[in-house]
Amino acid sequence: MFRIRSYLAYSWAFMATLLVLVTFMHMETLTGRLVACTGLHVHPVYTGGEVTQTIDHPQHRTIVHRPVFDGLIGQRQTGFVQIEWRPKDANLPDLIDEQIDFDQDGKADLRIQRDASTDGVRLDPMDSRVRSVGEVIKVGNGRVVRVNLSNGPN
Amino acid sequence: MADHSPAPRRLLKAFLLSLPMILLMAMMVTGGQPLPKDLLRLISLAVTYVFIVVMFFLMVYTGRTHRYRSVLFVVYAVCFVMTFIPNLIETRGSMSISRAEMIQGHTPFCHMVIPTTLIPAALSRTIIFPGSMLEGFAPIGFMLVLWLGVSIALGRAWCSWGCFYGGLDEGFSKIGRRPILKNVPRKWTYLPFAVLVAVALLSAATLTPMYCAWLCPFKTVTEFEAVTSATTLVQAGIFVSLFAALVVVLPLLTKRRTQCGLFCPMGAFQSFTNLFNIFDVRIDGTKCVQCGRCEKACPTFSIDRETIENGRTRMTCTKCGRCVDDCPKGAISYHIKGTPIGVRAQTARMIFIYPAFLLLGIMGSRMIAAAVYRVLLLVTTGSLIK
């Protein structure tokens, strides 16, 4: 019995070299499989959540993500909706003024404006869940805006 | 334990035992790709390869594990810093990471974050880190696979053979001959577990990798969030202070790896992988003379009187080989669980150092080759940056 245990132990120990080699040599395949099998993804607090709408304008494109309330378990009381403005050419237009229906119920939930001269963002809530402008981040020549929301019925 | 056979026979034996590693490293250093045409890159690859295989050969020939592991481990960590910072400056223009890069998922993921991401990963299958799962430099999936593979193969040996930070405090702990602070109370060795529990729970509650955001001292020599607010300023103050205290000053004073042994939550977390890993370090009670040299030498406080009496190290052992090298009676050896203790100790050691050195060699070769290239670039063009 002890001998069998020793053989098994040595065999398992030898496998360690193989395991390290396989880990490095098949890193890309293993990584892809791990992510696919486990369904692991980056938390929407960091990515902004899935894109739900892409609105084309003459000079820029507006990308609207789903509202993010995701907590550790269930939903949180507060969250945000991420709106991105990406220029089609070099820069965003001097003035952006648009209404966003982030829950896609056919009614605008907020009006958002950006004035290039001040680089300021102004928000007019059109829904009781819309609270304030959160972060405004410059990404290349575009802007990413996170509008703070409260979680509840509109 | 020294081999007392005649020198030519010892050399031949060491060469034959090293041959598989020499061939494997040739394959791994080049990554299976054709040799680079750029002369500087070719030279840096050749220098790296020779350095690594010589370290392994010496490890086998002399029977000393820690001495040569430590040289390579420290060089690897220094080269990591030498490579990482110029890379950041080349691609980003600074060591700091902006919110724009974070929101785009461009933050490189490192193993230190893993324990803080596990609760959200288990409950919601999400990773609370502003990186990318598959794309870009050091994606999350890549580090998870590496960590899983190495943890199964080697347990907490990761901390002495794979971690690209550990060599920094190990390097500082080697400066000077004698420790100034000799006694570190045992209760402090539980601190990493307390930090682990605290950061894991706080991270889950706030959906923020708390250790990474607030405590990681290695941000001082890698990257950090751009200081744009009072919060990021406080964060910068904390991580720089922790780096100075835990990675520089305390290792100098204690001659131990204080960041790894007294603070690192990843190290504490990794200790649990030792429970199922096949390799451990055992103390043969029939040979031990209770001199206490191993207790004083252990860089991560994993040996004390109690563990010596029990014939084993604590679960925090990083299998660095320091105690194995230092024991004057050859009472401490690498061991394969399920086999008799002290029997075929050299075989167990060889079976352990092969995967462990492969990890260090592969990870190290990439950093060392890149750092040698930077140095050659500096010599030939006057700049570390391309």
Coordinates of C-alpha atoms in Angstrom, one line a residue:
Chain A
M1 CA 0.0 0.0 0.0
F2 CA 2.8 2.4 1.0
R3 CA 4.6 1.6 -2.2
I4 CA 1.6 2.3 -4.4
R5 CA 1.1 5.6 -2.5
S6 CA 4.8 6.5 -3.2
Y7 CA 4.4 5.7 -6.9
L8 CA 1.3 7.8 -7.2
A9 CA 3.0 10.6 -5.3
Y10 CA 6.1 10.5 -7.6
S11 CA 3.8 10.4 -10.7
W12 CA 1.8 13.4 -9.5
A13 CA 5.0 15.2 -8.7
F14 CA 6.4 14.5 -12.2
M15 CA 3.1 15.9 -13.6
A16 CA 4.0 19.3 -12.1
T17 CA 6.7 19.9 -14.8
L18 CA 4.2 18.9 -17.4
L19 CA 1.6 21.2 -16.0
V20 CA 3.9 24.2 -15.9
L21 CA 4.9 23.6 -19.5
V22 CA 1.3 23.1 -20.7
T23 CA 0.3 26.3 -18.9
F24 CA 2.9 28.4 -20.7
M25 CA 2.7 26.6 -24.1
H26 CA -1.1 26.7 -24.3
M27 CA -1.7 29.9 -22.5
E28 CA -4.0 31.5 -25.1
T29 CA -6.1 28.4 -25.6
L30 CA -6.5 27.8 -21.9
T31 CA -7.3 31.5 -21.2
G32 CA -10.0 31.5 -23.9
R33 CA -11.5 28.2 -22.5
L34 CA -11.4 29.4 -18.9
V35 CA -13.2 32.6 -19.8
A36 CA -15.7 30.8 -22.0
C37 CA -16.4 28.0 -19.5
T38 CA -16.7 30.2 -16.4
G39 CA -18.5 33.1 -18.1
L40 CA -16.2 35.4 -16.2
H41 CA -16.4 39.0 -17.4
V42 CA -15.3 42.4 -16.1
H43 CA -17.8 44.0 -13.8
P44 CA -20.1 46.6 -15.5
V45 CA -19.0 49.2 -12.9
Y46 CA -15.7 49.2 -14.9
T47 CA -16.9 48.6 -18.5
G48 CA -20.1 50.7 -18.3
G49 CA -22.3 47.7 -19.1
E50 CA -23.5 46.4 -22.4
V51 CA -24.1 48.8 -25.3
T52 CA -27.8 49.1 -26.0
Q53 CA -28.0 51.9 -28.5
T54 CA -25.7 53.5 -31.1
I55 CA -27.1 56.8 -32.5
D56 CA -25.5 58.2 -35.6
H57 CA -25.1 62.0 -36.0
P58 CA -23.5 63.9 -38.8
Q59 CA -20.3 64.6 -36.9
H60 CA -20.3 62.1 -34.1
R61 CA -21.7 58.9 -32.8
T62 CA -23.5 58.5 -29.4
I63 CA -23.2 55.2 -27.7
V64 CA -25.6 54.5 -24.8
H65 CA -25.0 51.6 -22.4
R66 CA -27.5 49.9 -20.2
P67 CA -28.1 51.4 -16.8
V68 CA -25.8 49.8 -14.2
F69 CA -27.1 49.0 -10.8
D70 CA -25.2 45.7 -10.4
G71 CA -24.2 45.0 -6.8
L72 CA -22.5 42.0 -5.3
I73 CA -25.8 40.3 -4.9
G74 CA -28.8 41.9 -6.6
Q75 CA -29.1 45.5 -7.4
R76 CA -27.9 48.6 -5.6
Q77 CA -29.9 51.7 -4.8
T78 CA -27.8 53.9 -7.0
G79 CA -26.1 53.4 -10.3
F80 CA -25.2 55.1 -13.5
V81 CA -25.8 55.1 -17.2
Q82 CA -22.7 55.5 -19.5
I83 CA -23.0 57.7 -22.6
E84 CA -20.1 58.0 -25.0
W85 CA -19.6 60.6 -27.7
R86 CA -17.2 59.5 -30.4
P87 CA -16.2 61.9 -33.2
K88 CA -16.5 60.5 -36.7
D89 CA -13.6 62.7 -37.9
A90 CA -11.2 64.7 -35.8
N91 CA -13.3 66.3 -33.1
L92 CA -16.7 66.4 -31.5
P93 CA -19.0 69.1 -32.8
D94 CA -18.9 72.4 -30.9
L95 CA -22.3 71.8 -29.4
I96 CA -24.0 68.5 -28.6
D97 CA -27.5 68.6 -27.4
E98 CA -29.5 65.4 -27.4
Q99 CA -32.2 63.5 -25.6
I100 CA -31.5 60.0 -24.4
D101 CA -34.0 57.3 -23.8
F102 CA -31.7 54.9 -21.9
D103 CA -34.5 52.5 -20.8
Q104 CA -35.9 52.4 -24.4
D105 CA -39.5 52.9 -23.3
G106 CA -40.1 55.5 -26.1
K107 CA -39.8 58.5 -23.7
A108 CA -36.7 60.5 -23.3
D109 CA -35.2 60.1 -19.8
L110 CA -32.6 62.9 -20.0
R111 CA -31.4 65.8 -22.1
I112 CA -27.6 66.2 -22.2
Q113 CA -25.6 69.0 -23.6
R114 CA -21.9 69.5 -24.2
D115 CA -20.3 72.8 -25.1
A116 CA -16.9 72.5 -26.6
S117 CA -15.9 76.0 -25.6
T118 CA -16.1 75.2 -21.9
D119 CA -15.9 71.4 -22.2
G120 CA -18.7 71.4 -19.7
V121 CA -21.6 68.9 -19.7
R122 CA -25.1 70.0 -18.7
L123 CA -27.9 67.6 -17.7
D124 CA -31.6 68.2 -17.7
P125 CA -33.4 65.2 -16.0
M126 CA -36.6 64.2 -17.7
D127 CA -37.1 61.2 -15.4
S128 CA -37.2 61.0 -11.6
R129 CA -34.4 58.4 -11.6
V130 CA -31.9 60.8 -13.2
R131 CA -29.8 62.5 -10.6
S132 CA -26.7 64.3 -11.8
V133 CA -23.6 64.2 -14.0
G134 CA -21.0 61.9 -12.6
E135 CA -17.7 61.4 -14.2
V136 CA -16.8 63.1 -17.5
I137 CA -13.7 61.4 -19.0
K138 CA -11.8 62.4 -22.1
V139 CA -11.1 59.4 -24.2
G140 CA -9.1 60.4 -27.3
N141 CA -11.1 63.2 -28.9
G142 CA -14.3 61.8 -27.5
R143 CA -16.0 61.9 -24.1
V144 CA -17.4 59.3 -21.8
V145 CA -20.1 60.6 -19.4
R146 CA -21.5 58.7 -16.5
V147 CA -24.9 60.0 -15.4
N148 CA -25.8 59.1 -11.9
L149 CA -29.1 57.3 -11.4
S150 CA -31.2 56.1 -8.5
N151 CA -32.8 52.7 -8.8
G152 CA -36.5 52.7 -8.6
P153 CA -39.7 53.1 -10.7
N154 CA -39.7 56.0 -13.2
Chain B
M1 CA 23.7 17.7 0.5
A2 CA 26.9 17.7 -1.5
D3 CA 27.7 15.0 -4.0
H4 CA 31.1 13.6 -3.2
S5 CA 31.8 11.7 -6.4
P6 CA 34.9 12.7 -8.5
A7 CA 34.7 16.1 -10.2
P8 CA 34.5 15.0 -13.9
R9 CA 31.8 12.5 -13.0
R10 CA 29.9 15.1 -11.0
L11 CA 30.1 17.5 -13.9
L12 CA 28.8 14.9 -16.4
K13 CA 26.0 14.0 -14.0
A14 CA 25.0 17.6 -13.5
F15 CA 25.2 18.2 -17.2
L16 CA 23.0 15.3 -18.0
L17 CA 20.5 16.2 -15.3
S18 CA 20.5 19.8 -16.6
L19 CA 20.2 18.8 -20.3
P20 CA 16.4 18.7 -20.4
M21 CA 16.2 22.1 -18.8
I22 CA 18.8 23.5 -21.2
L23 CA 16.7 22.3 -24.2
L24 CA 13.4 23.3 -22.7
M25 CA 14.7 26.8 -21.9
A26 CA 16.0 27.2 -25.5
M27 CA 12.5 26.6 -26.6
M28 CA 10.8 28.7 -24.0
V29 CA 13.2 31.7 -24.2
T30 CA 12.6 32.1 -27.9
G31 CA 8.9 31.3 -27.4
G32 CA 9.1 28.8 -30.3
Q33 CA 9.7 31.8 -32.7
P34 CA 12.6 32.2 -35.1
L35 CA 15.6 34.1 -33.7
P36 CA 15.2 37.9 -33.9
K37 CA 17.0 39.6 -36.8
D38 CA 17.7 42.7 -34.7
L39 CA 21.3 42.3 -33.4
L40 CA 20.5 43.9 -30.0
R41 CA 17.6 41.6 -29.4
L42 CA 19.6 38.6 -30.4
I43 CA 22.4 39.5 -28.0
S44 CA 20.0 40.1 -25.2
L45 CA 18.3 36.8 -25.8
A46 CA 21.6 34.9 -25.9
V47 CA 22.9 36.6 -22.7
T48 CA 19.6 35.8 -20.9
Y49 CA 19.6 32.2 -22.1
V50 CA 23.2 31.6 -21.0
F51 CA 22.6 33.3 -17.6
I52 CA 19.5 31.2 -16.9
V53 CA 21.0 27.8 -17.9
V54 CA 24.2 28.5 -16.0
M55 CA 22.1 29.2 -12.9
F56 CA 20.3 25.9 -13.3
F57 CA 23.5 24.0 -13.9
L58 CA 25.0 25.5 -10.8
M59 CA 21.9 24.6 -8.8
V60 CA 22.2 21.0 -9.9
Y61 CA 26.0 20.8 -9.7
T62 CA 26.4 22.3 -6.2
G63 CA 23.2 20.9 -4.7
R64 CA 22.3 24.4 -3.5
T65 CA 18.9 25.6 -4.4
H66 CA 18.4 28.9 -2.7
R67 CA 21.7 30.5 -3.6
Y68 CA 21.1 30.4 -7.3
R69 CA 17.3 30.7 -7.2
S70 CA 17.8 33.9 -5.2
V71 CA 20.3 35.4 -7.7
L72 CA 17.9 34.7 -10.6
F73 CA 14.8 35.8 -8.6
V74 CA 16.3 39.2 -7.6
V75 CA 17.6 39.8 -11.1
Y76 CA 14.2 38.9 -12.5
A77 CA 12.4 41.4 -10.2
V78 CA 14.9 44.2 -11.0
C79 CA 14.6 43.5 -14.7
F80 CA 10.8 43.5 -14.4
V81 CA 10.9 47.0 -13.0
M82 CA 13.5 48.0 -15.6
T83 CA 11.3 46.7 -18.3
F84 CA 7.9 47.7 -17.1
I85 CA 8.6 51.4 -16.4
P86 CA 10.2 52.2 -19.8
N87 CA 7.3 50.2 -21.5
L88 CA 4.8 52.4 -19.7
I89 CA 6.6 55.6 -20.7
E90 CA 6.9 54.4 -24.3
T91 CA 3.2 53.5 -24.6
R92 CA 1.6 55.9 -22.2
G93 CA 4.1 58.7 -21.6
S94 CA 4.0 58.2 -17.8
M95 CA 3.9 55.7 -15.0
S96 CA 0.5 56.8 -14.0
I97 CA -2.7 55.4 -15.4
S98 CA -5.6 57.7 -16.3
R99 CA -9.3 57.2 -15.8
A100 CA -9.6 57.1 -19.6
E101 CA -7.3 54.1 -19.8
M102 CA -9.0 52.4 -16.8
I103 CA -12.5 52.9 -18.4
Q104 CA -11.2 51.3 -21.6
G105 CA -9.9 48.3 -19.7
H106 CA -6.3 49.0 -20.3
T107 CA -5.0 48.3 -16.8
P108 CA -2.6 45.4 -16.7
F109 CA -3.8 42.7 -14.2
C110 CA -1.4 41.2 -11.8
H111 CA -1.7 38.2 -9.4
M112 CA -1.8 40.4 -6.3
V113 CA -5.4 41.3 -7.2
I114 CA -6.6 37.7 -7.4
P115 CA -7.7 37.2 -3.8
T116 CA -9.7 40.4 -3.8
T117 CA -11.6 39.4 -6.9
L118 CA -12.7 35.9 -5.8
I119 CA -15.9 36.7 -3.8
P120 CA -17.5 38.7 -6.6
A121 CA -16.2 36.2 -9.2
A122 CA -17.9 33.4 -7.2
L123 CA -21.1 35.2 -6.6
S124 CA -21.6 37.2 -9.8
R125 CA -19.0 35.8 -12.3
T126 CA -17.6 39.2 -12.6
I127 CA -14.1 40.5 -12.0
I128 CA -13.8 43.8 -10.1
F129 CA -10.9 45.2 -12.0
P130 CA -10.6 47.8 -14.8
G131 CA -8.8 45.4 -17.1
S132 CA -9.7 43.2 -20.0
M133 CA -10.4 39.4 -19.9
L134 CA -8.5 38.5 -23.0
E135 CA -7.1 41.5 -24.8
G136 CA -4.2 43.9 -24.3
F137 CA -1.1 43.6 -22.1
A138 CA -1.5 41.2 -19.1
P139 CA -5.2 40.4 -19.5
I140 CA -7.1 39.0 -16.5
G141 CA -7.7 35.6 -18.1
F142 CA -3.9 35.1 -18.7
M143 CA -3.0 35.8 -15.1
L144 CA -5.8 33.5 -13.8
V145 CA -4.6 30.6 -16.0
L146 CA -1.0 31.2 -14.9
W147 CA -1.9 31.4 -11.3
L148 CA -4.2 28.3 -11.4
G149 CA -1.5 26.2 -13.3
V150 CA 1.3 27.2 -11.0
S151 CA -0.8 26.8 -7.8
I152 CA -1.7 23.3 -8.7
A153 CA 1.8 22.4 -9.7
L154 CA 3.8 24.2 -7.0
G155 CA 1.6 25.7 -4.3
R156 CA 3.1 28.7 -2.5
A157 CA 6.4 28.2 -4.3
W158 CA 4.8 30.8 -6.6
C159 CA 6.0 33.4 -4.1
S160 CA 9.7 32.4 -4.4
W161 CA 9.8 31.2 -8.0
G162 CA 7.2 33.1 -9.9
C163 CA 6.2 36.4 -8.3
F164 CA 7.8 39.3 -10.1
Y165 CA 7.8 41.5 -7.0
G166 CA 9.2 39.1 -4.4
G167 CA 12.7 39.5 -5.6
L168 CA 12.6 43.2 -4.6
D169 CA 12.3 42.6 -0.8
E170 CA 14.5 39.5 -1.1
G171 CA 17.1 41.7 -2.8
F172 CA 17.0 44.3 0.0
S173 CA 17.1 41.6 2.6
K174 CA 20.4 40.5 1.2
I175 CA 22.1 43.8 1.7
G176 CA 24.2 43.8 4.9
R177 CA 25.5 40.9 6.9
R178 CA 23.6 40.7 10.1
P179 CA 20.0 41.6 11.1
I180 CA 19.5 44.7 13.3
L181 CA 16.0 43.6 14.2
K182 CA 16.4 40.0 15.3
N183 CA 13.1 39.1 16.9
V184 CA 9.9 39.6 15.0
P185 CA 7.0 38.4 17.3
R186 CA 5.1 35.5 15.9
K187 CA 1.8 37.3 16.1
W188 CA 2.9 39.6 13.3
T189 CA 3.0 36.6 11.0
Y190 CA -0.8 36.4 11.1
L191 CA -1.1 39.9 9.8
P192 CA -1.2 38.8 6.1
F193 CA -4.2 36.6 6.9
A194 CA -5.9 39.6 8.6
V195 CA -5.1 41.8 5.6
L196 CA -6.4 39.1 3.3
V197 CA -9.8 38.8 5.1
A198 CA -10.1 42.6 5.3
V199 CA -9.3 43.3 1.7
A200 CA -11.4 40.4 0.4
L201 CA -14.5 41.5 2.3
L202 CA -14.1 45.2 1.7
S203 CA -13.4 44.6 -2.0
A204 CA -16.6 42.5 -2.3
A205 CA -18.6 45.2 -0.5
T206 CA -17.3 48.1 -2.5
L207 CA -16.7 46.3 -5.8
T208 CA -13.3 47.9 -5.8
P209 CA -10.0 45.9 -5.6
M210 CA -9.1 47.5 -2.3
Y211 CA -5.5 46.1 -1.9
C212 CA -4.7 47.3 -5.4
A213 CA -6.3 50.7 -4.9
W214 CA -5.0 51.5 -1.4
L215 CA -2.2 49.3 -0.2
C216 CA -0.1 47.6 -2.9
P217 CA 3.4 48.9 -2.3
F218 CA 4.7 47.7 -5.7
K219 CA 2.7 50.5 -7.4
T220 CA 5.7 52.6 -6.5
V221 CA 7.8 50.7 -9.1
T222 CA 5.1 49.8 -11.6
E223 CA 2.0 52.0 -12.2
F224 CA -0.5 53.9 -10.2
E225 CA -3.6 55.9 -10.6
A226 CA -2.8 59.5 -11.7
V227 CA -2.8 61.8 -8.8
T228 CA -5.8 64.1 -9.6
S229 CA -7.6 64.3 -6.3
A230 CA -7.1 64.3 -2.6
T231 CA -8.1 60.6 -2.6
T232 CA -5.5 59.6 -5.1
L233 CA -2.9 61.7 -3.3
V234 CA -3.6 59.8 0.0
Q235 CA -3.4 56.5 -1.9
A236 CA 0.0 57.5 -3.4
G237 CA 1.2 58.5 0.1
I238 CA 0.2 55.1 1.5
F239 CA 1.7 52.9 -1.2
V240 CA 5.0 54.8 -1.3
S241 CA 5.2 54.6 2.5
L242 CA 4.5 50.9 2.5
F243 CA 7.1 50.3 -0.2
A244 CA 9.7 52.2 1.8
A245 CA 8.8 50.3 5.0
L246 CA 8.0 46.8 3.9
V247 CA 10.2 46.4 0.8
V248 CA 13.2 48.5 1.7
V249 CA 13.7 49.3 5.3
L250 CA 12.4 46.3 7.2
P251 CA 14.1 43.8 4.9
L252 CA 17.3 45.7 5.4
L253 CA 16.8 45.6 9.2
T254 CA 15.5 42.0 9.6
K255 CA 17.2 40.3 6.6
R256 CA 13.8 38.7 5.9
R257 CA 11.2 39.2 3.2
T258 CA 8.9 41.4 5.3
Q259 CA 6.4 42.3 2.6
C260 CA 5.9 38.7 1.7
G261 CA 6.0 37.3 5.2
L262 CA 4.2 40.1 7.2
F263 CA 1.8 41.8 4.8
C264 CA 1.1 40.3 1.4
P265 CA -2.5 39.0 1.2
M266 CA -1.7 37.2 -2.0
G267 CA 1.0 35.3 -0.1
A268 CA -1.5 34.5 2.7
F269 CA -4.0 33.3 0.2
Q270 CA -1.4 31.3 -1.7
S271 CA -0.5 29.5 1.6
F272 CA -3.7 27.6 1.3
T273 CA -2.5 26.1 -2.0
N274 CA 0.3 24.4 0.0
L275 CA -2.3 22.3 1.7
F276 CA -3.1 20.3 -1.5
N277 CA 0.2 20.7 -3.3
I278 CA 2.3 17.6 -3.6
F279 CA 5.6 19.3 -2.6
D280 CA 6.6 20.4 0.9
V281 CA 9.7 20.9 3.0
R282 CA 10.3 18.5 5.8
I283 CA 12.6 18.4 8.8
D284 CA 14.0 15.0 9.7
G285 CA 13.9 14.8 13.5
T286 CA 16.5 12.1 13.6
K287 CA 19.1 14.3 12.0
C288 CA 18.1 17.7 13.5
V289 CA 20.3 19.0 16.3
Q290 CA 17.9 21.9 17.1
C291 CA 20.5 24.5 16.3
G292 CA 17.8 26.9 15.2
R293 CA 19.7 28.1 12.1
C294 CA 16.7 27.4 9.8
E295 CA 14.4 29.4 12.1
K296 CA 16.7 32.4 11.8
A297 CA 17.2 32.0 8.1
C298 CA 13.6 31.5 6.9
P299 CA 12.8 34.6 4.9
T300 CA 9.0 34.3 5.4
F301 CA 8.9 33.3 9.1
S302 CA 7.7 29.8 8.2
I303 CA 9.9 27.9 10.7
D304 CA 9.9 28.1 14.5
R305 CA 10.5 25.8 17.4
E306 CA 7.1 24.3 17.2
T307 CA 7.3 23.5 13.5
I308 CA 10.8 22.0 14.0
E309 CA 9.4 19.6 16.6
N310 CA 6.6 18.7 14.2
G311 CA 9.1 18.1 11.4
R312 CA 7.5 20.4 8.9
T313 CA 7.3 24.1 8.0
R314 CA 4.3 26.3 8.4
M315 CA 1.8 26.4 5.6
T316 CA 3.3 29.8 4.6
C317 CA 6.5 28.1 3.3
T318 CA 7.5 29.4 -0.1
K319 CA 9.8 26.5 -0.8
C320 CA 12.7 28.9 -1.5
G321 CA 15.2 26.3 -0.3
R322 CA 17.0 28.7 2.1
C323 CA 16.6 26.3 5.1
V324 CA 17.5 23.3 3.0
D325 CA 20.8 25.0 1.9
D326 CA 21.5 26.3 5.4
C327 CA 20.9 23.2 7.5
P328 CA 24.4 22.0 8.7
K329 CA 23.2 18.5 9.2
G330 CA 21.2 18.0 6.0
A331 CA 18.1 17.4 8.1
I332 CA 15.8 19.6 5.9
S333 CA 14.8 18.5 2.5
Y334 CA 12.3 19.0 -0.2
H335 CA 9.7 16.2 0.1
I336 CA 7.0 14.7 -2.0
K337 CA 3.9 14.1 0.1
G338 CA 3.1 10.4 0.4
T339 CA 6.7 9.3 0.2
P340 CA 9.0 8.5 3.1
I341 CA 10.7 11.5 4.8
G342 CA 14.5 11.9 4.2
V343 CA 14.6 9.0 1.7
R344 CA 15.7 9.9 -1.9
A345 CA 15.8 13.6 -0.8
Q346 CA 17.9 14.5 -3.9
T347 CA 15.4 12.9 -6.2
A348 CA 12.5 14.8 -4.5
R349 CA 14.6 18.0 -4.9
M350 CA 15.2 17.4 -8.6
I351 CA 11.6 16.6 -9.2
F352 CA 10.6 19.9 -7.4
I353 CA 13.2 22.2 -8.9
Y354 CA 12.4 21.2 -12.5
P355 CA 8.9 22.8 -12.6
A356 CA 9.8 25.5 -10.1
F357 CA 12.9 26.6 -12.2
L358 CA 10.9 26.3 -15.4
L359 CA 8.5 28.8 -13.9
L360 CA 11.2 31.2 -12.8
G361 CA 13.2 30.6 -16.0
I362 CA 10.3 31.3 -18.4
M363 CA 8.9 34.3 -16.5
G364 CA 12.4 35.6 -15.8
S365 CA 13.8 35.1 -19.3
R366 CA 11.2 37.5 -20.8
M367 CA 12.0 40.2 -18.2
I368 CA 15.7 39.7 -18.3
A369 CA 15.9 39.7 -22.1
A370 CA 13.8 42.8 -22.3
A371 CA 16.0 44.5 -19.6
V372 CA 19.2 43.6 -21.2
Y373 CA 17.9 45.0 -24.5
R374 CA 17.1 48.2 -22.7
V375 CA 20.6 48.4 -21.3
L376 CA 22.0 47.7 -24.8
L377 CA 19.7 50.4 -26.1
L378 CA 21.0 52.8 -23.5
V379 CA 24.6 52.0 -24.4
T380 CA 24.1 52.3 -28.1
T381 CA 21.6 55.2 -28.3
G382 CA 21.9 56.9 -25.0
S383 CA 18.3 56.3 -24.1
L384 CA 16.3 53.5 -22.4
I385 CA 13.3 54.5 -24.4
K386 CA 12.9 53.7 -28.1

